[in-house]
Amino acid sequence: MTARYRAAIVGCGDIGHAHAQGYLANEEVELSAVVDPVEAARRQFSDEYGVPEAYASMDEMLAASRPDLISVCAWHGLHAALTIAAARAGVPAVICEKPMATSMAEVDAMIDACDRAGTRLVISHQRRFTPGWEKAREVVAAGAIGDVQTGHGRGVHGLLNVGTHIIDGLLFLMGEPDARWVMGAVERETERFERDTPIEDRCMVLAELADGAQIFVESDLPAQRGMLGPGSQGITLRVTGTDGMLEASEYFCRTFTADTQGWRTDFANDDVDAIGGRANARQVRELIRWLEGGPEHRCSARRARWTTEIMMAALESARRHRVVHLPLEERSYPLGAMIDEGLLVPSAAGAYDIRGYLRREGIDEARYAELRASGLGHHEIMARLAGVQWRS
Ligand SMILES: NC(=O)c1ccc[n+]([C@@H]2O[C@H](COP(=O)([O-])OP(=O)(O)OC[C@H]3O[C@@H](n4cnc5c(N)ncnc54)[C@H](O)[C@@H]3O)[C@@H](O)[C@H]2O)c1
């Protein structure tokens, strides 16, 4: 089949590889351009995936050519500006990485720019395309656990990082009701950052949804014994209903009801792509269907907006010491505001970034190439080169 769509990847780092896999798995798409300010990074992508065009910036690319699909794969703080630039240039579709943005002002500016330009905007909560979560959504929708009452998830590495997948996943499993109010608690004892964004050391989020159900998210809490559930892989979510409960990660789904006589496994498979591979391929395919008049993408910006609003409202609740009713009025990043207002004064001085090892500038590129050729993934290579311990 001849490719009908030209795709570009903006940000040739770890998650850029997952997007490349997603495009290359779709015959109707040709990966035509890559963008990265780091020359070695864009050259490596061009070589690895045979991409004909490479640019140092989004502006440079848009001045020279206009792809049909653009993946925004840079760090969080750049998501809004890069997405808006693509929309203003008339790019028909953008897949922007999560978290969608770090404030509701940015989120709404992204949606507004895309609406005005007719750009389809998808936020890459690609775990919605994994069979464990899909099965769980189906089981809940079929009424197997009765009326949904609570959703629970547990994560690490910051609310904006893994927390966004958890909230998005819970909303996906629970049928996507709107949220009514949110209460959050935050601790920041250290000057912790994640991909350039100041984040909390720990937090929790409680949100009530329009149907009366609640979601509860623990993030980096001290007594946490890893993720929920029995598996060591993936992000496990637990949903309880009036007649039973289920647990699901990307890799499994199991149900416990009066009829199941203990846990019943509805789905289990280790051969799942939680990132990249089939998940990103299906994410691209559904976007093409949406572009061609099909149904709204399951990861549309409209859906990701709810997730971002819940996260921002939880931080705002911690700032105000009260329940925050939605829609959220605060337009800025509430954690940043708390820091500026002196409400979160770290007891340990010294800023550090838990993803700081991903900075590409100044690394030994020859060694990088050797490790890449040996089959290692980008995060692991960068952690090795920085001498930090890497955990997936
Ligand atoms: N959906 C997921 O499961 C998932 C997994 C990992 C990362 N992510 C998200 O992807 C984003 C990128 O994370 P990463 O781990 O790939 O980071 P990374 O550091 O590995 O890659 C980012 C790349 O962006 C480049 N870049 C910087 N400024 C740029 C600009 N102005 N224009 C174009 N490129 C620019 C950097 O040089 C770097 O090569 C983050 O927002 C992160 O949250 C999502």
GROMACS .gro file of C-alpha atoms and ligand atoms in nm:
model
  436
    1MET     CA    1   0.000   0.000   0.000
    2THR     CA    2   0.124   0.351  -0.077
    3ALA     CA    3   0.160   0.574   0.227
    4ARG     CA    4  -0.114   0.837   0.240
    5TYR     CA    5   0.011   1.016   0.548
    6ARG     CA    6   0.348   1.171   0.634
    7ALA     CA    7   0.442   1.163   1.001
    8ALA     CA    8   0.705   1.350   1.201
    9ILE     CA    9   0.850   1.286   1.544
   10VAL     CA   10   0.943   1.592   1.748
   11GLY     CA   11   1.176   1.479   2.027
   12CYS     CA   12   1.411   1.190   1.943
   13GLY     CA   13   1.444   1.039   2.287
   14ASP     CA   14   1.296   0.742   2.470
   15ILE     CA   15   0.929   0.774   2.390
   16GLY     CA   16   1.007   0.890   2.036
   17HIS     CA   17   1.102   0.527   1.966
   18ALA     CA   18   0.756   0.409   2.071
   19HIS     CA   19   0.599   0.660   1.831
   20ALA     CA   20   0.832   0.550   1.551
   21GLN     CA   21   0.717   0.190   1.607
   22GLY     CA   22   0.356   0.308   1.599
   23TYR     CA   23   0.396   0.480   1.262
   24LEU     CA   24   0.612   0.213   1.102
   25ALA     CA   25   0.353  -0.053   1.184
   26ASN     CA   26   0.095   0.131   0.972
   27GLU     CA   27   0.138   0.091   0.599
   28GLU     CA   28  -0.055   0.404   0.516
   29VAL     CA   29   0.199   0.612   0.710
   30GLU     CA   30   0.548   0.713   0.608
   31LEU     CA   31   0.785   0.849   0.874
   32SER     CA   32   0.906   1.155   0.685
   33ALA     CA   33   1.079   1.378   0.940
   34VAL     CA   34   1.238   1.395   1.282
   35VAL     CA   35   1.310   1.702   1.494
   36ASP     CA   36   1.551   1.740   1.782
   37PRO     CA   37   1.787   2.022   1.885
   38VAL     CA   38   2.050   1.758   1.961
   39GLU     CA   39   2.214   1.668   1.631
   40ALA     CA   40   2.326   1.322   1.743
   41ALA     CA   41   1.975   1.234   1.857
   42ARG     CA   42   1.806   1.326   1.529
   43ARG     CA   43   2.082   1.162   1.325
   44GLN     CA   44   2.043   0.840   1.520
   45PHE     CA   45   1.665   0.836   1.458
   46SER     CA   46   1.714   0.914   1.089
   47ASP     CA   47   1.961   0.627   1.056
   48GLU     CA   48   1.769   0.377   1.269
   49TYR     CA   49   1.433   0.434   1.099
   50GLY     CA   50   1.545   0.556   0.754
   51VAL     CA   51   1.381   0.897   0.792
   52PRO     CA   52   1.462   1.133   0.503
   53GLU     CA   53   1.424   1.474   0.674
   54ALA     CA   54   1.582   1.592   1.000
   55TYR     CA   55   1.546   1.936   1.160
   56ALA     CA   56   1.676   2.113   1.467
   57SER     CA   57   1.341   2.270   1.559
   58MET     CA   58   0.969   2.242   1.494
   59ASP     CA   59   0.973   2.588   1.331
   60GLU     CA   60   1.249   2.480   1.094
   61MET     CA   61   1.051   2.173   0.994
   62LEU     CA   62   0.722   2.362   0.948
   63ALA     CA   63   0.897   2.618   0.729
   64ALA     CA   64   1.026   2.339   0.504
   65SER     CA   65   0.745   2.082   0.506
   66ARG     CA   66   0.410   2.012   0.664
   67PRO     CA   67   0.356   1.655   0.784
   68ASP     CA   68   0.004   1.515   0.828
   69LEU     CA   69   0.075   1.366   1.170
   70ILE     CA   70   0.312   1.503   1.434
   71SER     CA   71   0.418   1.331   1.756
   72VAL     CA   72   0.519   1.570   2.032
   73CYS     CA   73   0.773   1.368   2.231
   74ALA     CA   74   0.967   1.637   2.418
   75TRP     CA   75   0.943   1.701   2.794
   76HIS     CA   76   0.619   1.817   2.960
   77GLY     CA   77   0.695   2.191   2.963
   78LEU     CA   78   0.716   2.193   2.581
   79HIS     CA   79   0.395   2.001   2.509
   80ALA     CA   80   0.167   2.304   2.483
   81ALA     CA   81   0.396   2.524   2.272
   82LEU     CA   82   0.484   2.246   2.027
   83THR     CA   83   0.123   2.128   1.991
   84ILE     CA   84  -0.004   2.483   1.936
   85ALA     CA   85   0.269   2.549   1.677
   86ALA     CA   86   0.166   2.236   1.486
   87ALA     CA   87  -0.202   2.330   1.495
   88ARG     CA   88  -0.134   2.686   1.379
   89ALA     CA   89   0.064   2.549   1.087
   90GLY     CA   90  -0.244   2.350   0.986
   91VAL     CA   91  -0.113   2.003   1.075
   92PRO     CA   92  -0.419   1.772   1.060
   93ALA     CA   93  -0.331   1.553   1.361
   94VAL     CA   94  -0.105   1.564   1.664
   95ILE     CA   95  -0.021   1.291   1.914
   96CYS     CA   96   0.118   1.470   2.218
   97GLU     CA   97   0.282   1.280   2.500
   98LYS     CA   98   0.146   1.271   2.854
   99PRO     CA   99   0.109   1.457   3.082
  100MET     CA  100  -0.099   1.671   2.848
  101ALA     CA  101   0.041   1.986   3.011
  102THR     CA  102   0.114   2.126   3.356
  103SER     CA  103  -0.169   2.380   3.384
  104MET     CA  104  -0.528   2.419   3.274
  105ALA     CA  105  -0.431   2.738   3.091
  106GLU     CA  106  -0.200   2.532   2.870
  107VAL     CA  107  -0.452   2.250   2.830
  108ASP     CA  108  -0.724   2.486   2.712
  109ALA     CA  109  -0.486   2.676   2.483
  110MET     CA  110  -0.392   2.344   2.319
  111ILE     CA  111  -0.757   2.243   2.273
  112ASP     CA  112  -0.851   2.588   2.147
  113ALA     CA  113  -0.568   2.603   1.892
  114CYS     CA  114  -0.654   2.254   1.766
  115ASP     CA  115  -1.028   2.326   1.749
  116ARG     CA  116  -0.968   2.645   1.550
  117ALA     CA  117  -0.739   2.466   1.305
  118GLY     CA  118  -0.947   2.148   1.284
  119THR     CA  119  -0.647   1.952   1.419
  120ARG     CA  120  -0.726   1.617   1.581
  121LEU     CA  121  -0.537   1.609   1.911
  122VAL     CA  122  -0.458   1.282   2.088
  123ILE     CA  123  -0.276   1.259   2.422
  124SER     CA  124  -0.064   0.946   2.444
  125HIS     CA  125  -0.227   0.754   2.727
  126GLN     CA  126  -0.150   0.453   2.507
  127ARG     CA  127  -0.218   0.201   2.785
  128ARG     CA  128  -0.584   0.231   2.685
  129PHE     CA  129  -0.481   0.006   2.395
  130THR     CA  130  -0.355  -0.278   2.613
  131PRO     CA  131  -0.561  -0.596   2.639
  132GLY     CA  132  -0.571  -0.607   3.022
  133TRP     CA  133  -0.724  -0.262   3.051
  134GLU     CA  134  -0.953  -0.320   2.753
  135LYS     CA  135  -1.081  -0.643   2.906
  136ALA     CA  136  -1.139  -0.469   3.240
  137ARG     CA  137  -1.339  -0.192   3.076
  138GLU     CA  138  -1.551  -0.457   2.902
  139VAL     CA  139  -1.611  -0.651   3.227
  140VAL     CA  140  -1.714  -0.335   3.414
  141ALA     CA  141  -1.939  -0.219   3.128
  142ALA     CA  142  -2.108  -0.561   3.120
  143GLY     CA  143  -2.212  -0.506   3.482
  144ALA     CA  144  -2.017  -0.805   3.616
  145ILE     CA  145  -1.921  -0.621   3.936
  146GLY     CA  146  -2.248  -0.426   3.967
  147ASP     CA  147  -2.260  -0.050   3.999
  148VAL     CA  148  -1.911   0.094   4.018
  149GLN     CA  149  -1.823   0.243   4.354
  150THR     CA  150  -1.447   0.297   4.379
  151GLY     CA  151  -1.137   0.294   4.163
  152HIS     CA  152  -0.794   0.269   4.321
  153GLY     CA  153  -0.442   0.299   4.180
  154ARG     CA  154  -0.092   0.334   4.310
  155GLY     CA  155   0.211   0.475   4.135
  156VAL     CA  156   0.561   0.612   4.166
  157HIS     CA  157   0.780   0.881   4.005
  158GLY     CA  158   0.534   1.167   4.042
  159LEU     CA  159   0.169   1.240   3.985
  160LEU     CA  160   0.226   1.401   3.645
  161ASN     CA  161   0.437   1.109   3.529
  162VAL     CA  162   0.276   0.778   3.628
  163GLY     CA  163  -0.022   0.938   3.808
  164THR     CA  164  -0.166   1.065   3.481
  165HIS     CA  165  -0.176   0.708   3.344
  166ILE     CA  166  -0.347   0.587   3.664
  167ILE     CA  167  -0.620   0.851   3.663
  168ASP     CA  168  -0.671   0.814   3.289
  169GLY     CA  169  -0.686   0.434   3.328
  170LEU     CA  170  -0.937   0.448   3.611
  171LEU     CA  171  -1.163   0.681   3.412
  172PHE     CA  172  -1.130   0.447   3.112
  173LEU     CA  173  -1.228   0.140   3.318
  174MET     CA  174  -1.508   0.319   3.498
  175GLY     CA  175  -1.684   0.443   3.183
  176GLU     CA  176  -1.545   0.801   3.181
  177PRO     CA  177  -1.783   0.989   3.411
  178ASP     CA  178  -1.697   1.355   3.474
  179ALA     CA  179  -1.542   1.446   3.810
  180ARG     CA  180  -1.737   1.661   4.059
  181TRP     CA  181  -1.486   1.743   4.328
  182VAL     CA  182  -1.128   1.658   4.424
  183MET     CA  183  -0.934   1.653   4.747
  184GLY     CA  184  -0.555   1.622   4.748
  185ALA     CA  185  -0.262   1.609   4.987
  186VAL     CA  186   0.096   1.691   4.890
  187GLU     CA  187   0.437   1.669   5.054
  188ARG     CA  188   0.755   1.823   4.908
  189GLU     CA  189   1.037   1.785   5.154
  190THR     CA  190   1.302   1.785   4.882
  191GLU     CA  191   1.352   1.994   4.570
  192ARG     CA  192   1.229   1.720   4.343
  193PHE     CA  193   1.183   1.768   3.967
  194GLU     CA  194   1.080   1.528   3.692
  195ARG     CA  195   1.183   1.613   3.334
  196ASP     CA  196   1.235   1.979   3.429
  197THR     CA  197   0.902   2.019   3.610
  198PRO     CA  198   0.895   2.067   3.988
  199ILE     CA  199   0.699   1.780   4.140
  200GLU     CA  200   0.595   1.657   4.483
  201ASP     CA  201   0.771   1.392   4.687
  202ARG     CA  202   0.438   1.229   4.769
  203CYS     CA  203   0.072   1.288   4.718
  204MET     CA  204  -0.275   1.140   4.720
  205VAL     CA  205  -0.583   1.222   4.522
  206LEU     CA  206  -0.947   1.153   4.606
  207ALA     CA  207  -1.204   1.249   4.344
  208GLU     CA  208  -1.578   1.203   4.332
  209LEU     CA  209  -1.723   1.134   3.989
  210ALA     CA  210  -2.058   1.239   3.848
  211ASP     CA  211  -2.211   0.895   3.902
  212GLY     CA  212  -2.119   0.901   4.273
  213ALA     CA  213  -1.821   0.667   4.240
  214GLN     CA  214  -1.483   0.777   4.371
  215ILE     CA  215  -1.126   0.733   4.259
  216PHE     CA  216  -0.832   0.722   4.495
  217VAL     CA  217  -0.471   0.751   4.381
  218GLU     CA  218  -0.161   0.705   4.594
  219SER     CA  219   0.159   0.842   4.447
  220ASP     CA  220   0.503   0.773   4.595
  221LEU     CA  221   0.362   0.706   4.941
  222PRO     CA  222   0.616   0.568   5.189
  223ALA     CA  223   0.450   0.248   5.303
  224GLN     CA  224   0.367   0.159   4.947
  225ARG     CA  225   0.470  -0.191   4.852
  226GLY     CA  226   0.511  -0.119   4.483
  227MET     CA  227   0.207  -0.130   4.266
  228LEU     CA  228  -0.130  -0.281   4.355
  229GLY     CA  229  -0.221  -0.636   4.267
  230PRO     CA  230  -0.036  -0.961   4.217
  231GLY     CA  231   0.177  -0.886   3.911
  232SER     CA  232   0.509  -0.709   3.914
  233GLN     CA  233   0.454  -0.575   3.562
  234GLY     CA  234   0.261  -0.268   3.461
  235ILE     CA  235   0.014  -0.040   3.631
  236THR     CA  236  -0.254  -0.226   3.824
  237LEU     CA  237  -0.592  -0.065   3.881
  238ARG     CA  238  -0.861  -0.194   4.119
  239VAL     CA  239  -1.229  -0.124   4.071
  240THR     CA  240  -1.496  -0.227   4.321
  241GLY     CA  241  -1.867  -0.240   4.256
  242THR     CA  242  -2.184  -0.330   4.443
  243ASP     CA  243  -2.145  -0.696   4.337
  244GLY     CA  244  -1.771  -0.757   4.326
  245MET     CA  245  -1.436  -0.620   4.225
  246LEU     CA  246  -1.170  -0.650   3.959
  247GLU     CA  247  -0.801  -0.588   3.925
  248ALA     CA  248  -0.633  -0.523   3.595
  249SER     CA  249  -0.300  -0.417   3.458
  250GLU     CA  250  -0.197  -0.398   3.096
  251TYR     CA  251  -0.109  -0.770   3.129
  252PHE     CA  252  -0.402  -0.925   3.318
  253CYS     CA  253  -0.757  -0.883   3.435
  254ARG     CA  254  -0.918  -1.080   3.715
  255THR     CA  255  -1.260  -1.061   3.876
  256PHE     CA  256  -1.394  -1.153   4.218
  257THR     CA  257  -1.771  -1.180   4.257
  258ALA     CA  258  -2.020  -1.404   4.438
  259ASP     CA  259  -2.026  -1.624   4.127
  260THR     CA  260  -1.653  -1.665   4.069
  261GLN     CA  261  -1.566  -1.858   4.389
  262GLY     CA  262  -1.245  -1.666   4.438
  263TRP     CA  263  -1.047  -1.475   4.178
  264ARG     CA  264  -1.130  -1.563   3.819
  265THR     CA  265  -0.874  -1.473   3.556
  266ASP     CA  266  -1.043  -1.307   3.258
  267PHE     CA  267  -0.720  -1.233   3.073
  268ALA     CA  268  -0.349  -1.294   3.134
  269ASN     CA  269  -0.058  -1.262   2.894
  270ASP     CA  270   0.301  -1.145   2.940
  271ASP     CA  271   0.330  -1.070   2.570
  272VAL     CA  272   0.178  -0.722   2.582
  273ASP     CA  273   0.322  -0.391   2.466
  274ALA     CA  274   0.238  -0.135   2.734
  275ILE     CA  275   0.455   0.120   2.553
  276GLY     CA  276   0.537   0.114   2.181
  277GLY     CA  277   0.469  -0.189   1.960
  278ARG     CA  278   0.104  -0.279   1.921
  279ALA     CA  279  -0.018  -0.016   2.169
  280ASN     CA  280   0.128   0.273   1.971
  281ALA     CA  281   0.041   0.110   1.638
  282ARG     CA  282  -0.326   0.088   1.738
  283GLN     CA  283  -0.315   0.441   1.875
  284VAL     CA  284  -0.204   0.564   1.531
  285ARG     CA  285  -0.459   0.347   1.350
  286GLU     CA  286  -0.746   0.484   1.558
  287LEU     CA  287  -0.625   0.838   1.489
  288ILE     CA  288  -0.630   0.775   1.115
  289ARG     CA  289  -0.986   0.643   1.145
  290TRP     CA  290  -1.080   0.957   1.341
  291LEU     CA  291  -0.917   1.177   1.074
  292GLU     CA  292  -1.117   0.995   0.810
  293GLY     CA  293  -1.449   1.060   0.984
  294GLY     CA  294  -1.456   0.774   1.234
  295PRO     CA  295  -1.541   0.798   1.604
  296GLU     CA  296  -1.355   1.023   1.850
  297HIS     CA  297  -1.021   0.873   1.952
  298ARG     CA  298  -1.022   0.701   2.290
  299CYS     CA  299  -0.723   0.917   2.391
  300SER     CA  300  -0.866   1.245   2.263
  301ALA     CA  301  -0.755   1.568   2.426
  302ARG     CA  302  -1.111   1.615   2.552
  303ARG     CA  303  -1.068   1.296   2.759
  304ALA     CA  304  -0.714   1.379   2.872
  305ARG     CA  305  -0.841   1.719   2.986
  306TRP     CA  306  -1.046   1.547   3.263
  307THR     CA  307  -0.738   1.364   3.385
  308THR     CA  308  -0.528   1.681   3.388
  309GLU     CA  309  -0.804   1.875   3.563
  310ILE     CA  310  -0.823   1.611   3.838
  311MET     CA  311  -0.444   1.628   3.889
  312MET     CA  312  -0.440   2.009   3.896
  313ALA     CA  313  -0.741   2.017   4.128
  314ALA     CA  314  -0.572   1.777   4.370
  315LEU     CA  315  -0.268   2.005   4.387
  316GLU     CA  316  -0.493   2.310   4.422
  317SER     CA  317  -0.682   2.135   4.703
  318ALA     CA  318  -0.354   2.087   4.890
  319ARG     CA  319  -0.275   2.453   4.831
  320ARG     CA  320  -0.614   2.573   4.960
  321HIS     CA  321  -0.664   2.306   5.229
  322ARG     CA  322  -1.012   2.231   5.105
  323VAL     CA  323  -1.218   2.028   4.864
  324VAL     CA  324  -1.200   2.175   4.513
  325HIS     CA  325  -1.520   2.164   4.309
  326LEU     CA  326  -1.486   2.137   3.933
  327PRO     CA  327  -1.453   2.310   3.695
  328LEU     CA  328  -1.121   2.419   3.837
  329GLU     CA  329  -1.077   2.796   3.843
  330GLU     CA  330  -0.699   2.797   3.895
  331ARG     CA  331  -0.525   2.832   3.559
  332SER     CA  332  -0.158   2.791   3.663
  333TYR     CA  333   0.034   2.485   3.789
  334PRO     CA  334  -0.076   2.479   4.155
  335LEU     CA  335   0.239   2.303   4.277
  336GLY     CA  336   0.452   2.574   4.118
  337ALA     CA  337   0.231   2.836   4.281
  338MET     CA  338   0.271   2.665   4.620
  339ILE     CA  339   0.649   2.672   4.581
  340ASP     CA  340   0.644   3.039   4.479
  341GLU     CA  341   0.419   3.123   4.773
  342GLY     CA  342   0.654   2.953   5.019
  343LEU     CA  343   0.395   2.690   5.110
  344LEU     CA  344   0.627   2.399   5.034
  345VAL     CA  345   0.968   2.468   5.181
  346PRO     CA  346   1.203   2.169   5.137
  347SER     CA  347   1.396   2.063   5.446
  348ALA     CA  348   1.670   1.918   5.226
  349ALA     CA  349   1.827   2.177   4.995
  350GLY     CA  350   1.949   2.091   4.647
  351ALA     CA  351   1.737   2.054   4.337
  352TYR     CA  352   1.750   1.720   4.157
  353ASP     CA  353   1.563   1.575   3.862
  354ILE     CA  354   1.459   1.209   3.881
  355ARG     CA  355   1.484   1.194   3.499
  356GLY     CA  356   1.792   1.420   3.482
  357TYR     CA  357   1.995   1.133   3.338
  358LEU     CA  358   1.799   1.172   3.015
  359ARG     CA  359   1.980   1.495   2.925
  360ARG     CA  360   2.149   1.409   2.597
  361GLU     CA  361   2.386   1.706   2.568
  362GLY     CA  362   2.751   1.618   2.627
  363ILE     CA  363   2.718   1.239   2.655
  364ASP     CA  364   2.965   0.999   2.494
  365GLU     CA  365   2.777   0.940   2.165
  366ALA     CA  366   3.014   0.667   2.046
  367ARG     CA  367   2.944   0.467   2.361
  368TYR     CA  368   2.572   0.541   2.318
  369ALA     CA  369   2.584   0.394   1.967
  370GLU     CA  370   2.763   0.082   2.094
  371LEU     CA  371   2.508   0.022   2.369
  372ARG     CA  372   2.217   0.086   2.133
  373ALA     CA  373   2.362  -0.163   1.883
  374SER     CA  374   2.377  -0.417   2.165
  375GLY     CA  375   1.998  -0.387   2.196
  376LEU     CA  376   1.960  -0.170   2.504
  377GLY     CA  377   1.672   0.079   2.533
  378HIS     CA  378   1.725   0.455   2.550
  379HIS     CA  379   1.647   0.503   2.923
  380GLU     CA  380   1.877   0.222   3.025
  381ILE     CA  381   2.164   0.349   2.810
  382MET     CA  382   2.128   0.704   2.939
  383ALA     CA  383   2.115   0.583   3.299
  384ARG     CA  384   2.428   0.374   3.244
  385LEU     CA  385   2.613   0.665   3.087
  386ALA     CA  386   2.512   0.886   3.380
  387GLY     CA  387   2.610   0.617   3.630
  388VAL     CA  388   2.268   0.597   3.792
  389GLN     CA  389   2.072   0.287   3.870
  390TRP     CA  390   1.797   0.227   3.616
  391ARG     CA  391   1.465   0.063   3.687
  392SER     CA  392   1.197   0.029   3.421
  393LIG     N1  393   0.325   0.747   2.734
  393LIG     C1  394   0.423   0.690   2.806
  393LIG     O1  395   0.409   0.579   2.857
  393LIG     C2  396   0.551   0.767   2.825
  393LIG     C3  397   0.670   0.700   2.858
  393LIG     C4  398   0.789   0.775   2.867
  393LIG     C5  399   0.786   0.913   2.848
  393LIG     N2  400   0.667   0.975   2.820
  393LIG     C6  401   0.660   1.123   2.803
  393LIG     O2  402   0.733   1.158   2.687
  393LIG     C7  403   0.795   1.283   2.704
  393LIG     C8  404   0.944   1.270   2.668
  393LIG     O3  405   1.003   1.180   2.759
  393LIG     P1  406   1.132   1.094   2.717
  393LIG     O4  407   1.153   0.997   2.826
  393LIG     O5  408   1.116   1.043   2.580
  393LIG     O6  409   1.245   1.207   2.722
  393LIG     P2  410   1.388   1.205   2.649
  393LIG     O7  411   1.473   1.302   2.722
  393LIG     O8  412   1.436   1.065   2.633
  393LIG     O9  413   1.357   1.261   2.503
  393LIG     C9  414   1.318   1.395   2.481
  393LIG    C10  415   1.386   1.446   2.352
  393LIG    O10  416   1.329   1.573   2.322
  393LIG    C11  417   1.434   1.653   2.269
  393LIG     N3  418   1.395   1.794   2.274
  393LIG    C12  419   1.421   1.886   2.370
  393LIG     N4  420   1.371   2.005   2.334
  393LIG    C13  421   1.312   1.989   2.213
  393LIG    C14  422   1.245   2.076   2.125
  393LIG     N5  423   1.224   2.204   2.154
  393LIG     N6  424   1.199   2.025   2.008
  393LIG    C15  425   1.219   1.896   1.976
  393LIG     N7  426   1.282   1.808   2.058
  393LIG    C16  427   1.328   1.854   2.175
  393LIG    C17  428   1.553   1.617   2.356
  393LIG    O11  429   1.676   1.656   2.297
  393LIG    C18  430   1.537   1.467   2.367
  393LIG    O12  431   1.608   1.399   2.264
  393LIG    C19  432   0.770   1.326   2.849
  393LIG    O13  433   0.671   1.424   2.855
  393LIG    C20  434   0.724   1.198   2.917
  393LIG    O14  435   0.630   1.219   3.021
  393LIG    C21  436   0.552   0.904   2.808
   0.00000   0.00000   0.00000
